[in-house]
PDB file of C-alpha atoms in Angstrom:
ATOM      1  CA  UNK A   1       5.691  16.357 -10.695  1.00  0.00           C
ATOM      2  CA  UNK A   2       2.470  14.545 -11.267  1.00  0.00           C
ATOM      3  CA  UNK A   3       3.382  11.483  -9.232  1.00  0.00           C
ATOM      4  CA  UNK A   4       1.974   8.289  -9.986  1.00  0.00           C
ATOM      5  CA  UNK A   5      -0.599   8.295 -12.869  1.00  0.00           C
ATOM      6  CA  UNK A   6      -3.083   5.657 -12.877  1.00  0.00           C
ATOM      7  CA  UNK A   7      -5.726   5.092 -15.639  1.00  0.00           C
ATOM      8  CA  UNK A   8      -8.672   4.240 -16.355  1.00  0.00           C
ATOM      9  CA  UNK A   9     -10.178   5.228 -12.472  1.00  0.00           C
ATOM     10  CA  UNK A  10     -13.110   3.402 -13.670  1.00  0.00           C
ATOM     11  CA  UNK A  11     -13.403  -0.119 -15.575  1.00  0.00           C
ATOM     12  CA  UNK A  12     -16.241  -2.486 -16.147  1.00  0.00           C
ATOM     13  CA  UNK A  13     -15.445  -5.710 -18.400  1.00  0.00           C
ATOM     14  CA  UNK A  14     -16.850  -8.840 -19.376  1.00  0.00           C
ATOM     15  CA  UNK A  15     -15.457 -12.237 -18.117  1.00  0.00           C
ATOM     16  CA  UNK A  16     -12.867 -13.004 -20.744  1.00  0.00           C
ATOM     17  CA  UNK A  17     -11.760 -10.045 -22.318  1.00  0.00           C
ATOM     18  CA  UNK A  18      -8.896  -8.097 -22.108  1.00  0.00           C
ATOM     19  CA  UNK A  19      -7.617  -5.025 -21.334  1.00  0.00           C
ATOM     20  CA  UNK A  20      -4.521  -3.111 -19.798  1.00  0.00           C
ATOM     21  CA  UNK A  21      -3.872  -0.539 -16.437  1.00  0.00           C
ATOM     22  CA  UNK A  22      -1.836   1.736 -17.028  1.00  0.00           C
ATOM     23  CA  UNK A  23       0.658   3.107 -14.683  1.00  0.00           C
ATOM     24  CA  UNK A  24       3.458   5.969 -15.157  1.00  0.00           C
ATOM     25  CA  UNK A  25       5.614   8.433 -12.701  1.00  0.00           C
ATOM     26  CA  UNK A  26       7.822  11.016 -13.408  1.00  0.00           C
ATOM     27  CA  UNK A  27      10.008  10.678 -10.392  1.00  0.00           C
ATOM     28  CA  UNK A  28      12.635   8.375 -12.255  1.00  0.00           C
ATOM     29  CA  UNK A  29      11.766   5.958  -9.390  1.00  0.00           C
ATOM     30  CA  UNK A  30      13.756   2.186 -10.336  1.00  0.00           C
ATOM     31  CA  UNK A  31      10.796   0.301  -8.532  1.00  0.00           C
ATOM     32  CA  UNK A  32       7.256  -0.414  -9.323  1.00  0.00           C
ATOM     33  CA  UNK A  33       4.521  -2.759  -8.657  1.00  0.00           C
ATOM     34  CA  UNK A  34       1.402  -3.270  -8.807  1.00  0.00           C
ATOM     35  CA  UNK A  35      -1.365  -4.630  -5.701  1.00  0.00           C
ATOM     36  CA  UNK A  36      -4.604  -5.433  -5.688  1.00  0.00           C
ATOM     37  CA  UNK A  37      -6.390  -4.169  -2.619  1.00  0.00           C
ATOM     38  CA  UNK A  38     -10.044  -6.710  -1.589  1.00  0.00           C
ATOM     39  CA  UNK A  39     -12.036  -6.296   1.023  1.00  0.00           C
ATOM     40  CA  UNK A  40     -10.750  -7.885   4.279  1.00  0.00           C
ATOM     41  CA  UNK A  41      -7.646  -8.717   2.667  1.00  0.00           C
ATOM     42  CA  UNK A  42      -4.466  -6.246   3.024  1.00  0.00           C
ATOM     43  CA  UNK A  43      -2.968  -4.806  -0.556  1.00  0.00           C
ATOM     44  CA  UNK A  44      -1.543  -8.295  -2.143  1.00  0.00           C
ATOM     45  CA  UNK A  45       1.345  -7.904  -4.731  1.00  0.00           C
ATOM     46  CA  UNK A  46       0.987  -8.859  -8.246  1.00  0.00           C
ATOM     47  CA  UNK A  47       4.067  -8.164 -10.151  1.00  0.00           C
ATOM     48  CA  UNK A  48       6.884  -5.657  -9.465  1.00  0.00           C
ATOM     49  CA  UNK A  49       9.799  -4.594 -11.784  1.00  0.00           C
ATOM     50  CA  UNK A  50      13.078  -3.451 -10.004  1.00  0.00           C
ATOM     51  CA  UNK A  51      13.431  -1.509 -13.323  1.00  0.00           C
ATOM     52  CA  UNK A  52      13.429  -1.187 -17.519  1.00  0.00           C
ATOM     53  CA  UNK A  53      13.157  -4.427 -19.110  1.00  0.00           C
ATOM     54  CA  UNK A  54      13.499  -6.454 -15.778  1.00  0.00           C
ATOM     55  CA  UNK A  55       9.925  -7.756 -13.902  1.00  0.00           C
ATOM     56  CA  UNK A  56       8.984 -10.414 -11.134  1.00  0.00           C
ATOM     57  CA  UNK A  57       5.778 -12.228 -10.022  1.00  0.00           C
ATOM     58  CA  UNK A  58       4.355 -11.105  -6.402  1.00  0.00           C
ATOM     59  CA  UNK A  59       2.109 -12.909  -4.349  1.00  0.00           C
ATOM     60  CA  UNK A  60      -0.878 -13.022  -6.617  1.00  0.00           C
ATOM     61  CA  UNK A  61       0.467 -13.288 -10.535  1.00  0.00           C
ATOM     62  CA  UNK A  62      -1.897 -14.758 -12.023  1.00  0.00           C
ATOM     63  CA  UNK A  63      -4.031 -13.955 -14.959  1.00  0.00           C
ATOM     64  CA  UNK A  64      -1.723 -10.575 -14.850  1.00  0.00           C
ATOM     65  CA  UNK A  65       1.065  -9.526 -17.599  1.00  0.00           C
ATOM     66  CA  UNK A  66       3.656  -7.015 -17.200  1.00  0.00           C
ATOM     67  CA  UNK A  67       6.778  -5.540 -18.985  1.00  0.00           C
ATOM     68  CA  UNK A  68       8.545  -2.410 -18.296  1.00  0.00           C
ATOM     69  CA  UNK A  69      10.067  -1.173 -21.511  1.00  0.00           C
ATOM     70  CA  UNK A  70      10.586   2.632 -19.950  1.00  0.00           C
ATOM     71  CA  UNK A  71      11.459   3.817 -16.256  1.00  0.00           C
ATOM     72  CA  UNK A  72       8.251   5.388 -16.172  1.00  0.00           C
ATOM     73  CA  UNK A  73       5.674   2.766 -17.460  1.00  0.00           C
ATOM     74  CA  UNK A  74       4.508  -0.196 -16.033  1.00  0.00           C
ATOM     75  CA  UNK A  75       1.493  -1.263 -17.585  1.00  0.00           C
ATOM     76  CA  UNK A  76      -0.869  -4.320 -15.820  1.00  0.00           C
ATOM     77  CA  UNK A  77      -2.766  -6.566 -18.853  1.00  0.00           C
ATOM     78  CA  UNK A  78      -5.155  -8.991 -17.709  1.00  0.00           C
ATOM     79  CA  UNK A  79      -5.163 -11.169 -20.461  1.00  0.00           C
ATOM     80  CA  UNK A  80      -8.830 -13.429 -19.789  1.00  0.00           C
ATOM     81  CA  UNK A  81     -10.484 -11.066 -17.131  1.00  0.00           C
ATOM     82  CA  UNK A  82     -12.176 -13.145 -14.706  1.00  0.00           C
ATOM     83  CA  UNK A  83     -15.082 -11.753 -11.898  1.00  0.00           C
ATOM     84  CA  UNK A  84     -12.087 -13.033  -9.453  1.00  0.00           C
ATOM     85  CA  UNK A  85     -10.030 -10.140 -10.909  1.00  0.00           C
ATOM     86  CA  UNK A  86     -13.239  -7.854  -9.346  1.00  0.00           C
ATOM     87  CA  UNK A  87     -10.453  -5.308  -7.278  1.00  0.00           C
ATOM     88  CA  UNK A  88      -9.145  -2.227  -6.562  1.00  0.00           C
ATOM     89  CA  UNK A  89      -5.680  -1.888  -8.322  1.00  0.00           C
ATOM     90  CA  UNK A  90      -2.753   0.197  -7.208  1.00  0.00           C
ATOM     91  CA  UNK A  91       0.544   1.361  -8.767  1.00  0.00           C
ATOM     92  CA  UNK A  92       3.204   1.993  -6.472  1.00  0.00           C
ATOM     93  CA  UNK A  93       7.233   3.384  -7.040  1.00  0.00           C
ATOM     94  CA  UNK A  94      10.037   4.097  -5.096  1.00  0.00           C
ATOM     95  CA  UNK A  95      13.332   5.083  -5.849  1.00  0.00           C
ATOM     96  CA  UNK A  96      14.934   1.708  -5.621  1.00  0.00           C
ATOM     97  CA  UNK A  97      14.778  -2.040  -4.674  1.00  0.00           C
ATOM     98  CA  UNK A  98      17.149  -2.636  -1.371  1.00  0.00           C
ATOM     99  CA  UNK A  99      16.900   0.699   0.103  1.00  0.00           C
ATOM    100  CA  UNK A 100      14.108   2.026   2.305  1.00  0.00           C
ATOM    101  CA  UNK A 101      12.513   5.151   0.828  1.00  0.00           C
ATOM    102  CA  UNK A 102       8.816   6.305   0.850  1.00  0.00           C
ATOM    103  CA  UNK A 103       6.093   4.610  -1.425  1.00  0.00           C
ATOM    104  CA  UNK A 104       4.179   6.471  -3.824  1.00  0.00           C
ATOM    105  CA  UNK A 105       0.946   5.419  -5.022  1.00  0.00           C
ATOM    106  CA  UNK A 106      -1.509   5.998  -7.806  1.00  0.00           C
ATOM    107  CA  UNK A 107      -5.385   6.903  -7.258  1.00  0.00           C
ATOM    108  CA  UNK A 108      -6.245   3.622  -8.370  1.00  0.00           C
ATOM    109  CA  UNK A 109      -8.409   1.483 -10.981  1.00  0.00           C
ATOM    110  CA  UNK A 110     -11.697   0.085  -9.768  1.00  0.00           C
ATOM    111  CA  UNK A 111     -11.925  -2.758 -12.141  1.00  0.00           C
ATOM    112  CA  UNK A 112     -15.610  -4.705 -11.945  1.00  0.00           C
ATOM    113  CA  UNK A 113     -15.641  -8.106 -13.790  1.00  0.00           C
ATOM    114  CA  UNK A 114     -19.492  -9.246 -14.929  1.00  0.00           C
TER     115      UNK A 114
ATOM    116  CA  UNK B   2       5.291 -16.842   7.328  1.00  0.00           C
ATOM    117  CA  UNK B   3       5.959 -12.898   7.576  1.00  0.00           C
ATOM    118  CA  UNK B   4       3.259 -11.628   8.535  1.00  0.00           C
ATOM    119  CA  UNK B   5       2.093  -8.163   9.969  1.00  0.00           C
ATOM    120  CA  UNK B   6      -1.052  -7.629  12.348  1.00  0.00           C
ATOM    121  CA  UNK B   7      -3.297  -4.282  12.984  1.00  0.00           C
ATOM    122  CA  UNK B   8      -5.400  -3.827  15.873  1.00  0.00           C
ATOM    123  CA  UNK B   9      -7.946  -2.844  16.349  1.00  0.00           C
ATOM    124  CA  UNK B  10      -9.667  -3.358  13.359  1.00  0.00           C
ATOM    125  CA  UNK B  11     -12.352  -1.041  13.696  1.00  0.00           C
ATOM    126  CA  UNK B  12     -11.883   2.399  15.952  1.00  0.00           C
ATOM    127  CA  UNK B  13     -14.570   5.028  16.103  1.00  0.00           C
ATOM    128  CA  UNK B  14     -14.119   7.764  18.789  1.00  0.00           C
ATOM    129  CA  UNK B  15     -15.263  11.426  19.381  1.00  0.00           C
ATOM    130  CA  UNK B  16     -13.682  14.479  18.175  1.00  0.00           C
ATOM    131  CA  UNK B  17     -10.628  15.397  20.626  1.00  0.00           C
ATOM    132  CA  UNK B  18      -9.924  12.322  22.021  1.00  0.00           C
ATOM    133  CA  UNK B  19      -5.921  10.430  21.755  1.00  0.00           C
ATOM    134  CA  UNK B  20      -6.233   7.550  19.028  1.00  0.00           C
ATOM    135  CA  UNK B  21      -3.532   4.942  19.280  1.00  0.00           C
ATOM    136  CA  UNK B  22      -3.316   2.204  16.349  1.00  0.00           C
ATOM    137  CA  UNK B  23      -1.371  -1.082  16.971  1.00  0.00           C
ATOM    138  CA  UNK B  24       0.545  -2.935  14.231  1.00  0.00           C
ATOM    139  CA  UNK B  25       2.796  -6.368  15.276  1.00  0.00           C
ATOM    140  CA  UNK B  26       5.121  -8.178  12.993  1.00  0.00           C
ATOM    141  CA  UNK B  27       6.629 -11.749  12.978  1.00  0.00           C
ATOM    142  CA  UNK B  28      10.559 -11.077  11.962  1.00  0.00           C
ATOM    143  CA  UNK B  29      13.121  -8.840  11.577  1.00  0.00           C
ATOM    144  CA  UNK B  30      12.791  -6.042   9.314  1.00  0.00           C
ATOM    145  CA  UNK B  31      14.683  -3.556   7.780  1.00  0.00           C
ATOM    146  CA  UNK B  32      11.556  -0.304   7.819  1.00  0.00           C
ATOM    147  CA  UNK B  33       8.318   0.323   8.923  1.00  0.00           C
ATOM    148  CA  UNK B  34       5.280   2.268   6.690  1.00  0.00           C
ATOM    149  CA  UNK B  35       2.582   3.884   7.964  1.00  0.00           C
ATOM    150  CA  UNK B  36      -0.367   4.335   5.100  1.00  0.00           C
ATOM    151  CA  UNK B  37      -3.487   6.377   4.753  1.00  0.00           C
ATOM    152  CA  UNK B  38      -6.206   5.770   3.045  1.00  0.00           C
ATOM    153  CA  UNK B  39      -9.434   8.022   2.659  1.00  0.00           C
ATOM    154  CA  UNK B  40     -12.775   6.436   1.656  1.00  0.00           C
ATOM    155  CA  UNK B  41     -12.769   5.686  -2.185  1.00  0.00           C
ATOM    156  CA  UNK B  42      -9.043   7.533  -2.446  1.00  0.00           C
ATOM    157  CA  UNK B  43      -5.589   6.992  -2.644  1.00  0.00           C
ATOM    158  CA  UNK B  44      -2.970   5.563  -0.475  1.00  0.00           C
ATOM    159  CA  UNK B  45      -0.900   8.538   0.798  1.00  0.00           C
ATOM    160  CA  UNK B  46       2.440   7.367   2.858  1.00  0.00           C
ATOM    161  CA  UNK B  47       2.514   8.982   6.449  1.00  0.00           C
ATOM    162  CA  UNK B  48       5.481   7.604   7.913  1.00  0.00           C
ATOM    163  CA  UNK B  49       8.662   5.123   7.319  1.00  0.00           C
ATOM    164  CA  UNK B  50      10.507   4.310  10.013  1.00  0.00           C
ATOM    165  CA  UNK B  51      13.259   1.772  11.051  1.00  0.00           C
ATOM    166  CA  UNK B  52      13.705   2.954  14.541  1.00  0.00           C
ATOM    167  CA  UNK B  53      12.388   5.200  17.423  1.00  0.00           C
ATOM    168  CA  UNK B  54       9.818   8.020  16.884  1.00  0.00           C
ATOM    169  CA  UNK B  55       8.660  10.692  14.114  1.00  0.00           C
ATOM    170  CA  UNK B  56       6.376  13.426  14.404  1.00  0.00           C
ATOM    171  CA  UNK B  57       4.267  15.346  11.923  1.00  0.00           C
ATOM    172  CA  UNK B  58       1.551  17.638  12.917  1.00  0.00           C
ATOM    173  CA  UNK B  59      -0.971  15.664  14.740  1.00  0.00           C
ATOM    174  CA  UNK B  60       0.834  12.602  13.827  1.00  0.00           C
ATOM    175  CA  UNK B  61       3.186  10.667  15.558  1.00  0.00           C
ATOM    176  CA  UNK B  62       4.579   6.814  15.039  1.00  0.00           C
ATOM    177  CA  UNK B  63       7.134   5.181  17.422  1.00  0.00           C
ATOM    178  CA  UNK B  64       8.513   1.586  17.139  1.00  0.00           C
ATOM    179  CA  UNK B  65      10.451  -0.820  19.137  1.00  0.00           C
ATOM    180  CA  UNK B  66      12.549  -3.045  17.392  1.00  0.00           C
ATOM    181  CA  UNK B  67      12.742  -5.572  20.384  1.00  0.00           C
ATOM    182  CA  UNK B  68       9.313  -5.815  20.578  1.00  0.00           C
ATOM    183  CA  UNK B  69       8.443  -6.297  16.989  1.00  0.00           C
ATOM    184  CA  UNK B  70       5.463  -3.933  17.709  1.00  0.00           C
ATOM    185  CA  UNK B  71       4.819  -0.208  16.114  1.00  0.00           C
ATOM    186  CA  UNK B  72       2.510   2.043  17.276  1.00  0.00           C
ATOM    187  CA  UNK B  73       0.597   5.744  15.391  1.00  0.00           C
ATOM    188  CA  UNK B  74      -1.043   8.159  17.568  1.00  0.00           C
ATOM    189  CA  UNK B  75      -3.097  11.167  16.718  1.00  0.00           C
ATOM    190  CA  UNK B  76      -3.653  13.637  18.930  1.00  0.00           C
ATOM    191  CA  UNK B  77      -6.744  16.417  19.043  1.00  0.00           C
ATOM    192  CA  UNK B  78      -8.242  13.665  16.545  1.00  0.00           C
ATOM    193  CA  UNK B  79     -10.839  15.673  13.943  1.00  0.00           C
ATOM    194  CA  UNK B  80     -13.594  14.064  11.657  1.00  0.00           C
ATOM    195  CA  UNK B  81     -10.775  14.885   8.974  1.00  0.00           C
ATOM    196  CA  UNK B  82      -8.757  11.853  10.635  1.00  0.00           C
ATOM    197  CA  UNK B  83     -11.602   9.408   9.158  1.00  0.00           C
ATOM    198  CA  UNK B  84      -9.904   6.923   7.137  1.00  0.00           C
ATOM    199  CA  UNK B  85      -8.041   3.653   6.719  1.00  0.00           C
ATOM    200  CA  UNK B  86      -4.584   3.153   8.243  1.00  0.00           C
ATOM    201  CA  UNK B  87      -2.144   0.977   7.029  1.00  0.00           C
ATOM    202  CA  UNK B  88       1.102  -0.633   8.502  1.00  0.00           C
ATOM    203  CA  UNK B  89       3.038  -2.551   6.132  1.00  0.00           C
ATOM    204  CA  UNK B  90       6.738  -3.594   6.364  1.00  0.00           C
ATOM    205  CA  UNK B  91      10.290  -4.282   4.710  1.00  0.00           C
ATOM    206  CA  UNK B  92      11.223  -7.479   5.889  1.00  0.00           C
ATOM    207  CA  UNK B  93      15.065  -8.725   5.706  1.00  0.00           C
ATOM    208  CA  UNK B  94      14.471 -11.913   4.246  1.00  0.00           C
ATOM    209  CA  UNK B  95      13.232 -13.605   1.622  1.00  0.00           C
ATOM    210  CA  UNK B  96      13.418 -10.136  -0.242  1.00  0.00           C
ATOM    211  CA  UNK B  97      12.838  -6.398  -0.269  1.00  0.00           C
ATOM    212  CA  UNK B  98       9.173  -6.230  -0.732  1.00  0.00           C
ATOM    213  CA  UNK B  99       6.271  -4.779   1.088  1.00  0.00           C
ATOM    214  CA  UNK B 100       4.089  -6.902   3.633  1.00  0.00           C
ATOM    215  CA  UNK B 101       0.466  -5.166   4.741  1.00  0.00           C
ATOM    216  CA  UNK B 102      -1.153  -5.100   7.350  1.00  0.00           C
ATOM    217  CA  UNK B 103      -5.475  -5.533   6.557  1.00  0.00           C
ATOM    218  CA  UNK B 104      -6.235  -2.026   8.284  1.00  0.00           C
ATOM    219  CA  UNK B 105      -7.702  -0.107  10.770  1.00  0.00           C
ATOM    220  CA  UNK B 106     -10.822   2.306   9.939  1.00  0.00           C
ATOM    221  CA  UNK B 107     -10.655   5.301  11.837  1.00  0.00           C
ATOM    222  CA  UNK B 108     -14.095   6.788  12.358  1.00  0.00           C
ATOM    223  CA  UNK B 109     -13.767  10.387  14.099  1.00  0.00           C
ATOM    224  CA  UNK B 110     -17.354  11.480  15.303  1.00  0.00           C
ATOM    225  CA  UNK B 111     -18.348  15.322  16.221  1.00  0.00           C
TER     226      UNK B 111
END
């Protein structure tokens, strides 16, 4: 199993363009979600989807898109980027919503907004 | 407000010596994570727990419920230990999601 796939690693954008994360696991995990890790600040949740075609805002939503039309992708779009959108993002499954199991995570994006 | 809380924030400490992390929590919860995180890398889960102790290796993490309070030891500690360790949480209510703590850098000297 791969895990959880993250890409790009790397992303440098202007303020007000676009662009999507993408995020995929093989593990046939039900829930996914997406944080945004700052300095000083713990990971802060943006959106999470307990699985296909069902999503929720997190803590942080917005400026941030989702949809989950697969088990395995969960795709982030920042639809105006903004500098404040300057973070370290992370994909995260597990096997389901309501029951304790492990989190897996992805490498990570490093998303810099000029 | 759930809210979880690491201590200390910062640790450095020589090669061999017992490292104890801290990590509080306002409510009732239904598991505990412990996270690490190595400079510029992923987030690899080290523990979950809900009650008492688990081992592995080096490694171990015990929690009281009563106490709201969780804590992750390393024994022998080795420059390899050097990273960022996470606690975040499951609490009951309002729903199912993950709470984190900000951290604790581990800095493991020769």
């Amino acid at each position: 199993n791969a895990g959880v796939t993250q890409t790009p690693k790397f992303q440098v954008l202007k303020t007000g363009q676009s662009m999507t994360l993408q995020c995929a696991q093989d593990m046939n995990h039900e829930y996914m979600s997406w944080y945004r890790q700052d300095p000083g600040m713990g990971l802060r949740l943006i959106h999470y989807s307990v699985g296909a075609g069902i999503t929720d805002q997190g803590e942080v939503p917005n400026g941030y898109n989702v949809s989950r039309s697969t088990t395995e992708d969960f795709p982030l779009r920042l639809l105006s980027a903004a500098p404040s959108q300057t973070s370290v993002y992370f994909c995260a499954s597990t096997l389901s919503r309501g029951r304790d199991n492990e989190q897996f995570f992805g490498p990570g994006t490093r998303l810099t907004v000029l | 407000k759930n809210e979880v809380e690491q201590s200390p924030q910062n640790l450095t400490a020589q090669e061999g010596e017992f490292i104890t992390i801290n990590c509080s929590y306002s409510v009732g919860i239904s598991a505990l994570h412990w996270l690490q995180q190595h400079p510029g890398g992923g987030i690899v889960s080290l523990f979950m727990l809900s009650s008492g102790k688990k081992k592995h290796g080096r490694l171990i993490a015990t929690i009281n419920i009563q106490e709201k309070h969780s804590s992750l030891h390393i024994t022998a500690s080795h420059p390899r230990d050097s990273a960022v360790y996470i606690c975040a949480v499951t609490f009951f209510f309002p729903s199912q999601k993950l709470v984190f703590g900000q951290g604790t850098r581990l800095t493991i000297n020769p």
